[in-house]
mmCIF file of C-alpha atoms in Angstrom:
data_model
loop_
_atom_site.group_PDB
_atom_site.id
_atom_site.type_symbol
_atom_site.label_atom_id
_atom_site.label_comp_id
_atom_site.label_asym_id
_atom_site.label_seq_id
_atom_site.Cartn_x
_atom_site.Cartn_y
_atom_site.Cartn_z
ATOM 1 C CA UNK A 1450 96.814 8.535 -53.257
ATOM 2 C CA UNK A 1451 94.582 10.631 -55.514
ATOM 3 C CA UNK A 1452 91.650 8.231 -55.013
ATOM 4 C CA UNK A 1453 91.875 8.430 -51.225
ATOM 5 C CA UNK A 1454 91.898 12.231 -51.405
ATOM 6 C CA UNK A 1455 88.772 12.229 -53.568
ATOM 7 C CA UNK A 1456 86.950 9.877 -51.194
ATOM 8 C CA UNK A 1457 87.652 12.254 -48.317
ATOM 9 C CA UNK A 1458 86.281 15.146 -50.343
ATOM 10 C CA UNK A 1459 83.148 13.222 -51.273
ATOM 11 C CA UNK A 1460 82.168 12.654 -47.666
ATOM 12 C CA UNK A 1461 83.310 16.025 -46.296
ATOM 13 C CA UNK A 1462 80.670 18.538 -45.202
ATOM 14 C CA UNK A 1463 80.965 21.749 -43.265
ATOM 15 C CA UNK A 1464 78.076 23.120 -41.239
ATOM 16 C CA UNK A 1465 77.979 26.893 -41.303
ATOM 17 C CA UNK A 1466 75.167 28.338 -39.228
ATOM 18 C CA UNK A 1467 72.080 27.422 -41.261
ATOM 19 C CA UNK A 1468 74.014 26.589 -44.449
ATOM 20 C CA UNK A 1469 75.526 23.299 -45.614
ATOM 21 C CA UNK A 1470 78.671 23.549 -47.719
ATOM 22 C CA UNK A 1471 79.159 20.303 -49.642
ATOM 23 C CA UNK A 1472 82.216 19.418 -51.698
ATOM 24 C CA UNK A 1473 82.051 16.795 -54.445
ATOM 25 C CA UNK A 1474 84.316 15.542 -57.209
ATOM 26 C CA UNK A 1475 83.519 15.370 -60.913
ATOM 27 C CA UNK A 1476 86.374 13.995 -62.979
ATOM 28 C CA UNK A 1477 89.476 16.110 -62.377
ATOM 29 C CA UNK A 1478 87.578 19.164 -61.124
ATOM 30 C CA UNK A 1479 85.944 19.983 -57.816
ATOM 31 C CA UNK A 1480 82.428 21.303 -57.487
ATOM 32 C CA UNK A 1481 80.870 22.865 -54.405
ATOM 33 C CA UNK A 1482 77.387 23.968 -53.568
ATOM 34 C CA UNK A 1483 75.803 26.054 -50.842
ATOM 35 C CA UNK A 1484 72.395 24.848 -49.676
ATOM 36 C CA UNK A 1485 70.045 26.419 -47.178
ATOM 37 C CA UNK A 1486 68.765 24.324 -44.312
ATOM 38 C CA UNK A 1487 65.263 25.306 -43.267
ATOM 39 C CA UNK A 1488 64.924 27.693 -40.341
ATOM 40 C CA UNK A 1489 63.791 25.811 -37.278
ATOM 41 C CA UNK A 1490 61.015 27.447 -35.314
ATOM 42 C CA UNK A 1491 59.947 26.250 -31.869
ATOM 43 C CA UNK A 1492 57.074 27.357 -29.720
ATOM 44 C CA UNK A 1493 55.166 26.223 -26.674
ATOM 45 C CA UNK A 1494 51.866 27.126 -25.062
ATOM 46 C CA UNK A 1495 50.182 28.009 -22.782
ATOM 47 C CA UNK A 1496 52.478 30.266 -20.808
ATOM 48 C CA UNK A 1497 51.737 30.641 -17.926
ATOM 49 C CA UNK A 1498 50.935 26.935 -17.735
ATOM 50 C CA UNK A 1499 49.090 24.868 -15.172
ATOM 51 C CA UNK A 1500 49.464 21.120 -15.670
ATOM 52 C CA UNK A 1501 50.778 20.674 -19.237
ATOM 53 C CA UNK A 1502 52.303 22.475 -22.201
ATOM 54 C CA UNK A 1503 52.364 21.768 -25.912
ATOM 55 C CA UNK A 1504 55.715 22.095 -27.684
ATOM 56 C CA UNK A 1505 55.636 22.557 -31.461
ATOM 57 C CA UNK A 1506 58.277 22.709 -34.172
ATOM 58 C CA UNK A 1507 57.993 23.332 -37.904
ATOM 59 C CA UNK A 1508 60.877 20.995 -38.801
ATOM 60 C CA UNK A 1509 61.509 17.483 -37.522
ATOM 61 C CA UNK A 1510 64.166 15.544 -39.425
ATOM 62 C CA UNK A 1511 65.591 14.238 -36.161
ATOM 63 C CA UNK A 1512 64.195 14.091 -32.624
ATOM 64 C CA UNK A 1513 64.529 17.210 -30.524
ATOM 65 C CA UNK A 1514 65.375 17.370 -26.829
ATOM 66 C CA UNK A 1515 63.399 19.403 -24.305
ATOM 67 C CA UNK A 1516 65.046 20.432 -21.039
ATOM 68 C CA UNK A 1517 63.303 22.228 -18.177
ATOM 69 C CA UNK A 1518 65.486 23.803 -15.493
ATOM 70 C CA UNK A 1519 64.618 25.752 -12.372
ATOM 71 C CA UNK A 1520 65.848 29.308 -11.754
ATOM 72 C CA UNK A 1521 69.035 27.989 -10.129
ATOM 73 C CA UNK A 1522 69.855 25.895 -13.212
ATOM 74 C CA UNK A 1523 68.978 22.445 -11.855
ATOM 75 C CA UNK A 1524 67.586 20.103 -14.501
ATOM 76 C CA UNK A 1525 64.071 19.121 -13.390
ATOM 77 C CA UNK A 1526 62.809 17.455 -16.571
ATOM 78 C CA UNK A 1527 64.182 16.064 -19.838
ATOM 79 C CA UNK A 1528 62.053 14.805 -22.729
ATOM 80 C CA UNK A 1529 62.598 13.706 -26.319
ATOM 81 C CA UNK A 1530 60.120 14.927 -28.908
ATOM 82 C CA UNK A 1531 59.588 12.836 -32.005
ATOM 83 C CA UNK A 1532 56.535 14.603 -33.428
ATOM 84 C CA UNK A 1533 55.907 18.152 -34.573
ATOM 85 C CA UNK A 1534 53.448 18.684 -31.700
ATOM 86 C CA UNK A 1535 54.268 17.231 -28.259
ATOM 87 C CA UNK A 1536 52.359 17.304 -24.989
ATOM 88 C CA UNK A 1537 54.492 17.650 -21.851
ATOM 89 C CA UNK A 1538 52.965 16.991 -18.429
ATOM 90 C CA UNK A 1539 53.937 19.467 -15.701
ATOM 91 C CA UNK A 1540 52.070 17.628 -12.920
ATOM 92 C CA UNK A 1541 55.248 16.886 -10.950
ATOM 93 C CA UNK A 1542 56.522 20.490 -11.016
ATOM 94 C CA UNK A 1543 55.601 23.139 -8.447
ATOM 95 C CA UNK A 1544 54.435 26.664 -9.228
ATOM 96 C CA UNK A 1545 57.289 28.952 -10.173
ATOM 97 C CA UNK A 1546 59.558 30.207 -12.915
ATOM 98 C CA UNK A 1547 61.434 27.692 -15.044
ATOM 99 C CA UNK A 1548 63.484 27.790 -18.227
ATOM 100 C CA UNK A 1549 62.616 25.632 -21.219
ATOM 101 C CA UNK A 1550 65.431 24.754 -23.631
ATOM 102 C CA UNK A 1551 64.663 23.040 -26.919
ATOM 103 C CA UNK A 1552 67.600 21.608 -28.872
ATOM 104 C CA UNK A 1553 67.508 20.224 -32.406
ATOM 105 C CA UNK A 1554 69.887 20.105 -35.373
ATOM 106 C CA UNK A 1555 72.659 21.900 -33.460
ATOM 107 C CA UNK A 1556 70.344 24.791 -32.537
ATOM 108 C CA UNK A 1557 68.987 25.708 -29.111
ATOM 109 C CA UNK A 1558 66.221 28.032 -28.053
ATOM 110 C CA UNK A 1559 65.706 29.133 -24.439
ATOM 111 C CA UNK A 1560 62.400 30.494 -23.159
ATOM 112 C CA UNK A 1561 61.008 31.328 -19.751
ATOM 113 C CA UNK A 1562 58.164 29.106 -18.555
ATOM 114 C CA UNK A 1563 55.825 30.140 -15.745
ATOM 115 C CA UNK A 1564 53.844 27.476 -13.904
ATOM 116 C CA UNK A 1565 50.823 28.627 -11.879
ATOM 117 C CA UNK A 1566 48.872 25.933 -10.011
#
C-alpha cells in the first residue's frame, strides 16, 4: 500500500494561480517545491482595426484560443494561435464593437475591439 501512495504523490500537482506546487518522494520523507510559472502577457493591434489584427503573446508552451464575440455575446469568430505573433483577418466582420478573449494555460484576458471599415 505504501508504494501506491508514493506513486500518487509523485504525479500529484496543484495549480495555484501562477504557482505550481509539486510534491515528490525521496526515501521515507516528502519534499515539496514552489515554482513560478511565467506571467502570460497578451496584446493585439491595431485597435481600432480595419481588416486584420495581430495578436501577440510572450509565452507559448501550448496553443492559445482566440474568441471574438459581438456586444450581445454571440461568438462570431474562434481561432487557435500556435505562434507568438498571429494575424487574424477581420474581413468577414462588420464595423462595430466586439470583445476579444484570449485563453491560454488556464488564464483568460478580455479586451474591447473596435472595427472601423
